[in-house]
Short mmCIF file of N, CA and C in Angstrom, two decimals:
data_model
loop_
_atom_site.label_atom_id
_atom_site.label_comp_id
_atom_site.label_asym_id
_atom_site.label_seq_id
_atom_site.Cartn_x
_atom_site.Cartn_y
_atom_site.Cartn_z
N UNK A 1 153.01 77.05 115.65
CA UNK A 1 152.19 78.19 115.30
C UNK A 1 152.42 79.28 116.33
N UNK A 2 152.34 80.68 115.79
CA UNK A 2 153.04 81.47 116.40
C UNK A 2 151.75 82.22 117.05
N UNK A 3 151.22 82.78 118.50
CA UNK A 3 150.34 83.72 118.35
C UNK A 3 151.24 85.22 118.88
N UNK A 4 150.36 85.83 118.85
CA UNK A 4 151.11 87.32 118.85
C UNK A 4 150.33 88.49 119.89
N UNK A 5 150.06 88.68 120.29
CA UNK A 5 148.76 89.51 121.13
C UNK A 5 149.48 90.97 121.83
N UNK A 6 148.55 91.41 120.81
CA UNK A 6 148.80 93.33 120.87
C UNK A 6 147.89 94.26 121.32
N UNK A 7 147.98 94.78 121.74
CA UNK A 7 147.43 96.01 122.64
C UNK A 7 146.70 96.85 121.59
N UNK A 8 145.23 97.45 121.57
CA UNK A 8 144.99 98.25 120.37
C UNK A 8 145.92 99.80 120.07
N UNK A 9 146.62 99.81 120.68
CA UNK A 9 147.64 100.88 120.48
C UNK A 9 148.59 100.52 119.80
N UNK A 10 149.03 99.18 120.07
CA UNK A 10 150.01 98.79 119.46
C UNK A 10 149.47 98.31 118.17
N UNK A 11 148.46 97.74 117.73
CA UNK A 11 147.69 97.56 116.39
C UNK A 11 147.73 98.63 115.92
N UNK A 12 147.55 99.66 116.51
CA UNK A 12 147.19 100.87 115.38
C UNK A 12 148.25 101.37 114.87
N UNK A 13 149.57 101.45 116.11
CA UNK A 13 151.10 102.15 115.45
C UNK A 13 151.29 101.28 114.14
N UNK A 14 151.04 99.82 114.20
CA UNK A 14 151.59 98.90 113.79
C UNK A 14 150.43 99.27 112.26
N UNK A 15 149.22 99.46 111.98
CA UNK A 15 148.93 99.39 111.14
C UNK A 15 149.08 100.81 109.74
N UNK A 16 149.22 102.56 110.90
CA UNK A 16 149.62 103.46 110.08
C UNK A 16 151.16 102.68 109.65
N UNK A 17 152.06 102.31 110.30
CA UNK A 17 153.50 101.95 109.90
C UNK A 17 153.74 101.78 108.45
N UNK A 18 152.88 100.18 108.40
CA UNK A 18 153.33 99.69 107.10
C UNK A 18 151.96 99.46 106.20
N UNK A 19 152.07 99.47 105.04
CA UNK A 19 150.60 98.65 104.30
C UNK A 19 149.80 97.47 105.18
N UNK A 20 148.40 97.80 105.05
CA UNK A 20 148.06 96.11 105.27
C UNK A 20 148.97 94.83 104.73
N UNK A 21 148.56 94.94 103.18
CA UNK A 21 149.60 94.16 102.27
C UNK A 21 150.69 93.43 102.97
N UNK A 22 151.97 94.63 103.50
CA UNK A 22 153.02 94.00 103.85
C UNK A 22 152.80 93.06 105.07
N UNK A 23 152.13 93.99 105.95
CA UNK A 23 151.68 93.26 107.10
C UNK A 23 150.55 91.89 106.94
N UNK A 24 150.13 91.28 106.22
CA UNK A 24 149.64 90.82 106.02
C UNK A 24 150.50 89.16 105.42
N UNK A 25 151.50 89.69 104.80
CA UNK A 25 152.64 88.78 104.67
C UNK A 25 153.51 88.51 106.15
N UNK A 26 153.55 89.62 106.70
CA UNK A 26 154.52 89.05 107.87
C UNK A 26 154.04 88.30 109.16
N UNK A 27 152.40 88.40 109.05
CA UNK A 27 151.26 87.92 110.69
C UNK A 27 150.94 86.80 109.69
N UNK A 28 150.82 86.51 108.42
CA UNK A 28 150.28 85.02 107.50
C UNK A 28 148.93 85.20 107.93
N UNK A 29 148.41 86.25 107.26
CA UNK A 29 147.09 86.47 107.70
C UNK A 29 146.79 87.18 106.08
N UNK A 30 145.43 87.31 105.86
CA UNK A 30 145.10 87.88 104.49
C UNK A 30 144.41 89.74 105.01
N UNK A 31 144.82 89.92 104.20
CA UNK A 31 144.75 91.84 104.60
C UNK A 31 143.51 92.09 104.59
N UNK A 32 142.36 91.52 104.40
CA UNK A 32 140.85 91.75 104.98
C UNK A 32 140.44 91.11 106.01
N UNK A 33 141.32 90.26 106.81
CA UNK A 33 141.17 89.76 107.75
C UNK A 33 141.61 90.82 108.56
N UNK A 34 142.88 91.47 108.74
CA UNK A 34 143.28 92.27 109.52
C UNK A 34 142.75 93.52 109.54
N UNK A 35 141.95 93.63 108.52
CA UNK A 35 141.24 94.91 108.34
C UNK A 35 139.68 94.90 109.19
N UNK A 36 139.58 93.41 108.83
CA UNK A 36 138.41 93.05 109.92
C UNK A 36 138.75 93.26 111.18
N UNK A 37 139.43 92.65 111.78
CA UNK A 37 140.01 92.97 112.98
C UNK A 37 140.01 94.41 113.42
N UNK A 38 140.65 94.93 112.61
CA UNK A 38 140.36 96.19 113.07
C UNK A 38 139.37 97.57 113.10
N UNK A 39 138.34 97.12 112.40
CA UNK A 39 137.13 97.50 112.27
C UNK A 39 136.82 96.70 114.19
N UNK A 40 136.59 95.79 113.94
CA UNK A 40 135.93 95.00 115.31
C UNK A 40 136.43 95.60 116.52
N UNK A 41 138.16 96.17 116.49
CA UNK A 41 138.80 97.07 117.82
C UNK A 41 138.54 98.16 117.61
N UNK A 42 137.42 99.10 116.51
CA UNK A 42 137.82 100.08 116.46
C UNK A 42 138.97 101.02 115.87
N UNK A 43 139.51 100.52 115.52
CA UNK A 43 141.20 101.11 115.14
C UNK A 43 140.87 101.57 113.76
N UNK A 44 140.93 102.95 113.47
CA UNK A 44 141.27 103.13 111.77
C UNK A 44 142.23 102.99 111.30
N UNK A 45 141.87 102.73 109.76
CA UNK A 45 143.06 102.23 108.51
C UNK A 45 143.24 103.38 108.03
N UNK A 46 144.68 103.51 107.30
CA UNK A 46 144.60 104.51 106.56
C UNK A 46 144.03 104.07 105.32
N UNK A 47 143.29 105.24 104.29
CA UNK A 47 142.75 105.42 103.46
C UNK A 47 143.24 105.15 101.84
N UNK A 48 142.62 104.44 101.32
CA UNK A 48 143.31 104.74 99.90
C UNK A 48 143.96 105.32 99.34
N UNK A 49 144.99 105.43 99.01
CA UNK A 49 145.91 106.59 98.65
C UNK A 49 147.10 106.80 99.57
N UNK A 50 146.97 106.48 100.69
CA UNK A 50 147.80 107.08 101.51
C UNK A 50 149.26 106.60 101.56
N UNK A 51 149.59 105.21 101.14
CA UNK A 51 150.83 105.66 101.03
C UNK A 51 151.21 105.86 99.57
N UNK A 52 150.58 106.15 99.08
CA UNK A 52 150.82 106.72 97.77
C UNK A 52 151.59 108.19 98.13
N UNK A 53 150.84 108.89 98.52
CA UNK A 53 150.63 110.33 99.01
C UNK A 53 152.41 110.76 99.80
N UNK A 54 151.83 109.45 101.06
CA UNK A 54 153.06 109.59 101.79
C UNK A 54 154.73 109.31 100.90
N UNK A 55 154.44 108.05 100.06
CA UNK A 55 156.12 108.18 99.18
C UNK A 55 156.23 109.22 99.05
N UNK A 56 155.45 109.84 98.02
CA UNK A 56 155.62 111.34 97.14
C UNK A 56 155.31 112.48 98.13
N UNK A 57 155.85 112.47 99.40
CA UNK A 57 155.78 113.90 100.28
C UNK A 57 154.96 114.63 99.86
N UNK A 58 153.48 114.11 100.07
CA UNK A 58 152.27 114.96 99.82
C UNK A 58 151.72 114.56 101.44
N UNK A 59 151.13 116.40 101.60
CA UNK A 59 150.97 115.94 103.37
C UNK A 59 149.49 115.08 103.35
N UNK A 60 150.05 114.04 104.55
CA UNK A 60 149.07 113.10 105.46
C UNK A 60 148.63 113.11 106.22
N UNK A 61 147.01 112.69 107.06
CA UNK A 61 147.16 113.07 108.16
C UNK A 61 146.48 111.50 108.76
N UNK A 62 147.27 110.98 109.85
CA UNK A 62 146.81 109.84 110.81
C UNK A 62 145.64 110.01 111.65
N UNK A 63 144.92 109.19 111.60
CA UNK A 63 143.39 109.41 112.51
C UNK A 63 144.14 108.74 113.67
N UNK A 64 143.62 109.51 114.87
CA UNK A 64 144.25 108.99 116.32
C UNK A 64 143.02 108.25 116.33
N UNK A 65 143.35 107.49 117.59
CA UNK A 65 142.89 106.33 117.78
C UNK A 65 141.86 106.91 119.09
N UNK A 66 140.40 106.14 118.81
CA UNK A 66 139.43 106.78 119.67
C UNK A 66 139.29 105.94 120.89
N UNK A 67 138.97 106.66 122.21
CA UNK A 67 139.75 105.90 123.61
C UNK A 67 138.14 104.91 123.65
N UNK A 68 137.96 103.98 124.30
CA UNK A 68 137.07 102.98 124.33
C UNK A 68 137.13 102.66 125.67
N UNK A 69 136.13 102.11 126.31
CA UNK A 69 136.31 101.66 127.80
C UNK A 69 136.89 100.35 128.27
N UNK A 70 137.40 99.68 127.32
CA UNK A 70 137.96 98.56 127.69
C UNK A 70 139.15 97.95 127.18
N UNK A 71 140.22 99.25 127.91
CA UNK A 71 141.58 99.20 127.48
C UNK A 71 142.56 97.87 127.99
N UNK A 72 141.94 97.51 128.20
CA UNK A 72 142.74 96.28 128.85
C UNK A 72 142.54 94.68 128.00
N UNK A 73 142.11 94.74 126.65
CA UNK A 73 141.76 93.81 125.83
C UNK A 73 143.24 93.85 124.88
N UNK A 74 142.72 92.83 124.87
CA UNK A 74 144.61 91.84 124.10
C UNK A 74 143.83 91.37 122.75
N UNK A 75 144.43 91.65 121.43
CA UNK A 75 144.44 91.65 120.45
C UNK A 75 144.98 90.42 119.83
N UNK A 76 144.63 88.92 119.58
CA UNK A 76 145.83 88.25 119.43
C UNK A 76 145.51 87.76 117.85
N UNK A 77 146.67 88.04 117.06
CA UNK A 77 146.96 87.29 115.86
C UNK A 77 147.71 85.79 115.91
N UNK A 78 147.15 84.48 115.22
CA UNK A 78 147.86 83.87 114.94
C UNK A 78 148.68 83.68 113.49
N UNK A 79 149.51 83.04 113.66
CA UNK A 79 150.43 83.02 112.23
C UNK A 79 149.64 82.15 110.88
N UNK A 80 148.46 81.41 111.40
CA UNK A 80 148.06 80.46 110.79
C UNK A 80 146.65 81.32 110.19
N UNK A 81 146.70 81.41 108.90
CA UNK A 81 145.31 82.38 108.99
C UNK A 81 143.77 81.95 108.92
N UNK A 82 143.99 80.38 109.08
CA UNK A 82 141.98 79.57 108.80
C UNK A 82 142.36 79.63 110.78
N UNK A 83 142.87 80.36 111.87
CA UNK A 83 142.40 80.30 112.74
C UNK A 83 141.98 81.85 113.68
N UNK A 84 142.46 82.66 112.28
CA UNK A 84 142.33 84.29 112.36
C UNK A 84 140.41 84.26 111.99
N UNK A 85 140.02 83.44 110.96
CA UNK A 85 138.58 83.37 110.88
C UNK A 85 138.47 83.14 109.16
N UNK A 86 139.94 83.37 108.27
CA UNK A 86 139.50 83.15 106.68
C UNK A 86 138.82 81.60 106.91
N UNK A 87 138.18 82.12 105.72
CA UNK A 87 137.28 80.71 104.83
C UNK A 87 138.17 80.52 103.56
N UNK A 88 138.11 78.51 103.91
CA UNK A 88 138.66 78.32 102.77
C UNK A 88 137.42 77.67 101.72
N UNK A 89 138.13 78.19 100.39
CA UNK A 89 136.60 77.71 99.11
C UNK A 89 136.60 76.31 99.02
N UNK A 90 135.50 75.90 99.07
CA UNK A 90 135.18 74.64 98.39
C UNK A 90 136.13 74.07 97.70
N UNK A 91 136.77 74.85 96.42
CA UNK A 91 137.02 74.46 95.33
C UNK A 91 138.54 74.13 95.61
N UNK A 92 139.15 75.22 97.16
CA UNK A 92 140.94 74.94 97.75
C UNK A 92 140.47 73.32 97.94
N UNK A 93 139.49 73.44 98.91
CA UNK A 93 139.40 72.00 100.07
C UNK A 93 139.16 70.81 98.85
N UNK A 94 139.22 70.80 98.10
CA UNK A 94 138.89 69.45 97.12
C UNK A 94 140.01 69.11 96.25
N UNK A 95 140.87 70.63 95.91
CA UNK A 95 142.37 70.52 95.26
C UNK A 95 143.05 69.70 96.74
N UNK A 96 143.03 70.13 98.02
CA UNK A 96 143.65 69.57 98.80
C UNK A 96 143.27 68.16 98.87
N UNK A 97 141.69 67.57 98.97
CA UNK A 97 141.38 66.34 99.23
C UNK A 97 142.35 65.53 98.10
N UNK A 98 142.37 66.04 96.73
CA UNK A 98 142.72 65.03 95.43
C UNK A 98 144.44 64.70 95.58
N UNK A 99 144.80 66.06 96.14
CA UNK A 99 146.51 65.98 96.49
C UNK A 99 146.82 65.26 97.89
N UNK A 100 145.18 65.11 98.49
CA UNK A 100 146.24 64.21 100.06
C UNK A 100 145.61 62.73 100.16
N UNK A 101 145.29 62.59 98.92
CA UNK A 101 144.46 61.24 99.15
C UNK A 101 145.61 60.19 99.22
N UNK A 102 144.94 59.48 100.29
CA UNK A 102 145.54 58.07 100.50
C UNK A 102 145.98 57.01 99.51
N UNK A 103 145.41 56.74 98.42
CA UNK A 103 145.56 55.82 97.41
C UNK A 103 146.66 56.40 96.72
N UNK A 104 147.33 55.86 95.84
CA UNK A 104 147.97 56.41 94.36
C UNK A 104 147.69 57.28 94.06
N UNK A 105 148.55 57.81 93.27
CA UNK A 105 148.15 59.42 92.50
C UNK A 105 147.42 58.41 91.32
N UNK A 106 146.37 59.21 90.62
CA UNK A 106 146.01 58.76 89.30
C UNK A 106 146.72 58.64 88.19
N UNK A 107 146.32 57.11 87.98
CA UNK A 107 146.99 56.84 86.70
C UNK A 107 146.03 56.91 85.38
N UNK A 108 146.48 57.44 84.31
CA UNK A 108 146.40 58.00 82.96
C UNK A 108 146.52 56.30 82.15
N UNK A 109 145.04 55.70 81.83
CA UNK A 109 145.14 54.19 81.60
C UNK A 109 145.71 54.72 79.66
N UNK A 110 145.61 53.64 79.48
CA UNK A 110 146.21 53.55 77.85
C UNK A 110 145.11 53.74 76.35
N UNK A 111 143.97 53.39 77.13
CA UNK A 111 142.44 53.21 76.29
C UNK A 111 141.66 53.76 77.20
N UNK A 112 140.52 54.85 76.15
CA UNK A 112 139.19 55.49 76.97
C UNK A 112 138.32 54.28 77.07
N UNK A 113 138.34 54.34 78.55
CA UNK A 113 137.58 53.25 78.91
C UNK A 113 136.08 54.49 79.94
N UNK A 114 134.73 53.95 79.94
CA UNK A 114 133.74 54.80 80.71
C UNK A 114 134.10 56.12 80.69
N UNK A 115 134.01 56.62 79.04
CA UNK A 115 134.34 58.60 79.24
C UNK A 115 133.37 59.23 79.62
N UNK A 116 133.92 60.34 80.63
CA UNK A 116 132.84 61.32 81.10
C UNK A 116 131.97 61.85 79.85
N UNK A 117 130.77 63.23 80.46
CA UNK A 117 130.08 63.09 79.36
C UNK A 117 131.01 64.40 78.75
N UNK A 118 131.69 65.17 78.76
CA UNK A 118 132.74 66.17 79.02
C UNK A 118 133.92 65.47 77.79
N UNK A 119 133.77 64.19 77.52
CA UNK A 119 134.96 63.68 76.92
C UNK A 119 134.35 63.14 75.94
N UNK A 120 132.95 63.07 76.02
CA UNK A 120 132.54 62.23 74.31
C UNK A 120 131.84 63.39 73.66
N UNK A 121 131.52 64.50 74.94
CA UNK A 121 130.97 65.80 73.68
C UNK A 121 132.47 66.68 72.99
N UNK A 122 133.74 66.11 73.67
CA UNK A 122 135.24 67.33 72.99
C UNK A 122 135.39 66.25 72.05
N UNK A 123 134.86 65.12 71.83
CA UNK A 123 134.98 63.79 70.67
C UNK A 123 134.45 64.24 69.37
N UNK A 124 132.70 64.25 70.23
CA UNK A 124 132.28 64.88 69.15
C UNK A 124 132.31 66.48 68.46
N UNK A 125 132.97 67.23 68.71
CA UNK A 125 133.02 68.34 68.70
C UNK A 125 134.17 68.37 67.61
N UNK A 126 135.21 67.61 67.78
CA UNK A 126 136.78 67.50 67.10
C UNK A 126 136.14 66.61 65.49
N UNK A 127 134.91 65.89 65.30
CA UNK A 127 134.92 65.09 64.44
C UNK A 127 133.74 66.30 63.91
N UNK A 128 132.84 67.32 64.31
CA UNK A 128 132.02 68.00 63.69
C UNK A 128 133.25 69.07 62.94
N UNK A 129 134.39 69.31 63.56
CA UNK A 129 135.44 70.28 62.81
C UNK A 129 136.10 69.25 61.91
N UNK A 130 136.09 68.35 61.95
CA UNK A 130 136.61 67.24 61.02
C UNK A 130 136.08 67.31 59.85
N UNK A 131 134.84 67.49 59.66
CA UNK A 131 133.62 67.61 58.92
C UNK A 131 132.86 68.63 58.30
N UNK A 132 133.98 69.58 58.55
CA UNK A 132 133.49 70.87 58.07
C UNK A 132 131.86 71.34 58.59
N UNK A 133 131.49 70.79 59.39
CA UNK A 133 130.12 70.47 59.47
C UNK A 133 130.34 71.69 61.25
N UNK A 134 131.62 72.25 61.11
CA UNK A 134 131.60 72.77 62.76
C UNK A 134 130.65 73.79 62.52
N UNK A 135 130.09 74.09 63.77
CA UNK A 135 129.45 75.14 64.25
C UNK A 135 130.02 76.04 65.62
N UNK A 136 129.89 77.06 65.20
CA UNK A 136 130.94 78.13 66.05
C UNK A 136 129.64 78.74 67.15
N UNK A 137 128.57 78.61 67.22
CA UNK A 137 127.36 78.71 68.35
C UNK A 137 127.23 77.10 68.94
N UNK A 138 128.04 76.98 69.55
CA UNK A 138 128.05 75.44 69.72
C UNK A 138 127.45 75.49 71.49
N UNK A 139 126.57 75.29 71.93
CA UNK A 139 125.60 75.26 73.07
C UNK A 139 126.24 74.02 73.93
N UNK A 140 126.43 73.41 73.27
CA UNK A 140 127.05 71.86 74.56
C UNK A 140 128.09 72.04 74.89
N UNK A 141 128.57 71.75 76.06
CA UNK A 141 129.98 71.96 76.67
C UNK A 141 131.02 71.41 76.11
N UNK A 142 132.58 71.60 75.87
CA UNK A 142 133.25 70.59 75.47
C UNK A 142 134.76 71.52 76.27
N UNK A 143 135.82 70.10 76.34
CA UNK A 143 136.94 70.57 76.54
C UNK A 143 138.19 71.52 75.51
N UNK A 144 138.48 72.69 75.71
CA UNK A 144 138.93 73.37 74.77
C UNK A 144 140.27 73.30 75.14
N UNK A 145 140.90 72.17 74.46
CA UNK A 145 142.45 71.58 74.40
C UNK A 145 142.84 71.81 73.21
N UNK A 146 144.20 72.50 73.24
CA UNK A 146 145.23 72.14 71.83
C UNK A 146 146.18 70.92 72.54
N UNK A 147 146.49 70.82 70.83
CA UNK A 147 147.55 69.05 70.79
C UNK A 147 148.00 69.16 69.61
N UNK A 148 148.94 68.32 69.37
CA UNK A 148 149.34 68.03 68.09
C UNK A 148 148.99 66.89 67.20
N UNK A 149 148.29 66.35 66.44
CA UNK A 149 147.53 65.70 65.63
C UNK A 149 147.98 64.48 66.30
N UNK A 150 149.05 63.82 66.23
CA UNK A 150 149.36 61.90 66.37
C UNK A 150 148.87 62.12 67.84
N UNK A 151 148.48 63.08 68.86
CA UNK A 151 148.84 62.97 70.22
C UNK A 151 147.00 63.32 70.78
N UNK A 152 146.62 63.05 69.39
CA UNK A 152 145.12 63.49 69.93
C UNK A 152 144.28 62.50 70.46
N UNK A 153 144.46 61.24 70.73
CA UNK A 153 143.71 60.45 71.54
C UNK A 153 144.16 60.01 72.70
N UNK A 154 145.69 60.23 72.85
CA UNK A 154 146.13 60.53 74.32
C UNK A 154 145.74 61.93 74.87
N UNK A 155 145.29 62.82 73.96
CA UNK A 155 145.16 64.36 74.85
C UNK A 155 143.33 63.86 75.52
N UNK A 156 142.79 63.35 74.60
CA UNK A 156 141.33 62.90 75.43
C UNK A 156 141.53 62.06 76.65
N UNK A 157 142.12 61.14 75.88
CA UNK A 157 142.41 59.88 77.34
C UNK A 157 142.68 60.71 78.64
N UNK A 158 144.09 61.70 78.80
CA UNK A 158 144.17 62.35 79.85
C UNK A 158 143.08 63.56 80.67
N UNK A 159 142.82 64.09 79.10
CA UNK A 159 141.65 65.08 79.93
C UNK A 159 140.82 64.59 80.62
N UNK A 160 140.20 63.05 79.85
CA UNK A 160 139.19 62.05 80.86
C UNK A 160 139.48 61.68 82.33
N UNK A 161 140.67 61.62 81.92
CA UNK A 161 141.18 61.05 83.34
C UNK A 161 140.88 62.24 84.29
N UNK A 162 141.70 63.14 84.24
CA UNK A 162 141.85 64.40 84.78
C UNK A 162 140.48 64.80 85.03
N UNK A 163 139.45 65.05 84.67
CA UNK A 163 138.03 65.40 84.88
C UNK A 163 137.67 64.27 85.90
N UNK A 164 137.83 63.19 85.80
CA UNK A 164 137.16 61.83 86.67
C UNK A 164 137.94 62.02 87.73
N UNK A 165 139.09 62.38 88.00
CA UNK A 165 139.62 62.90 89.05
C UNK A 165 139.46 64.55 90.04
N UNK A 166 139.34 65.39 89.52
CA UNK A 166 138.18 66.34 89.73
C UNK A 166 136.76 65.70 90.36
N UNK A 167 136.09 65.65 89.44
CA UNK A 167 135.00 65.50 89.97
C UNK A 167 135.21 64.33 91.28
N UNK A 168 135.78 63.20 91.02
CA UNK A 168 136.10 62.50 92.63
C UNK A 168 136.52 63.06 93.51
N UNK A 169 136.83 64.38 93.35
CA UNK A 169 137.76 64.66 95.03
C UNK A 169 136.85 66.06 95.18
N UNK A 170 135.81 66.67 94.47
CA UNK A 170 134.80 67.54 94.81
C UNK A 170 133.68 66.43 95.47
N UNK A 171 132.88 65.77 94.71
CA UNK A 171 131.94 64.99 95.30
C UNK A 171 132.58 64.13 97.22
N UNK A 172 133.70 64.26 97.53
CA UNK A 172 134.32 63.71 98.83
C UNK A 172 134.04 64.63 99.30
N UNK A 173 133.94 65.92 99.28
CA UNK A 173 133.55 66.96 100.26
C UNK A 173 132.01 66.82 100.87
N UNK A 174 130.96 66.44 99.82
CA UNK A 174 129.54 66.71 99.79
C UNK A 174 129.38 65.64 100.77
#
């Protein structure tokens, strides 16, 4: 991991230069992080528009940078950005728990065996359109899968699976 530590002068050349955006790809940092940052040193951004303005040689003008009493502070970016201060969602950290789990990847059994409740209301839902009997204000949740007719009790089987796996690697966080 790389850190980097810049001078607020050098943040600021560095931030009129290029977009947040770009810069934001090259420090592996997310561009409201660095924007945070620089709110916190003081340093202005340029403004919406501006390099718009600037491609198309429409004049610009750079806010200088306002002097502060404590020029001697070091600015440091790391390359890694959950140590710049992003938050990661709930919802990353549980895709990660299900992809780094220790056991087997999940296996997709052959027969619905204990279906979620998610898998016997897209059951019943497929047999009320069966039945002409569908209702298009339909209030209960169901899974909204296409398939091709012979492949429709393997498309439940997997969605089951797939949901029971979800929900196991959210509930590991709690």
């Amino acid at each position: 991991m790389e850190k980097i530590s810049l001078s607020r002068e050098e943040l600021h050349d560095l931030v009129w230069s290029k977009p947040l955006s770009h810069l934001s790809k090259i420090y592996g940092i997310a561009d409201y992080e660095l924007r945070k940052i620089c709110r916190e040193f003081d340093i202005p951004v340029p403004q919406n528009g501006y390099w718009q303005m600037l491609k198309y040689n429409k004049p610009v003008s750079k806010i200088p940078l306002a002097p502060i009493t404590d020029e001697n502070k070091k600015i440091t970016l790391h390359a890694n950005a959950q140590e710049n201060g992003e938050k990661i969602s709930p919802s990353q950290t549980g895709i990660e728990n299900i992809l780094n789990a220790p056991r087997d990847p999940a296996k997709v059994p052959e027969v619905l065996t204990k279906p979620h409740f998610l898998t016997l209301e897209t059951k019943r839902h497929w047999a009320d359109f069966n039945l002409k009997r569908y209702e298009y204000d339909r209030s209960i949740p169901y899974l909204s899968i296409r398939f091709e007719k012979p492949n429709q009790n393997r498309a439940l089987i997997f969605m089951d699976a797939l949901v029971k796996l979800l929900k196991q690697g959210t509930q590991s966080n709690h």
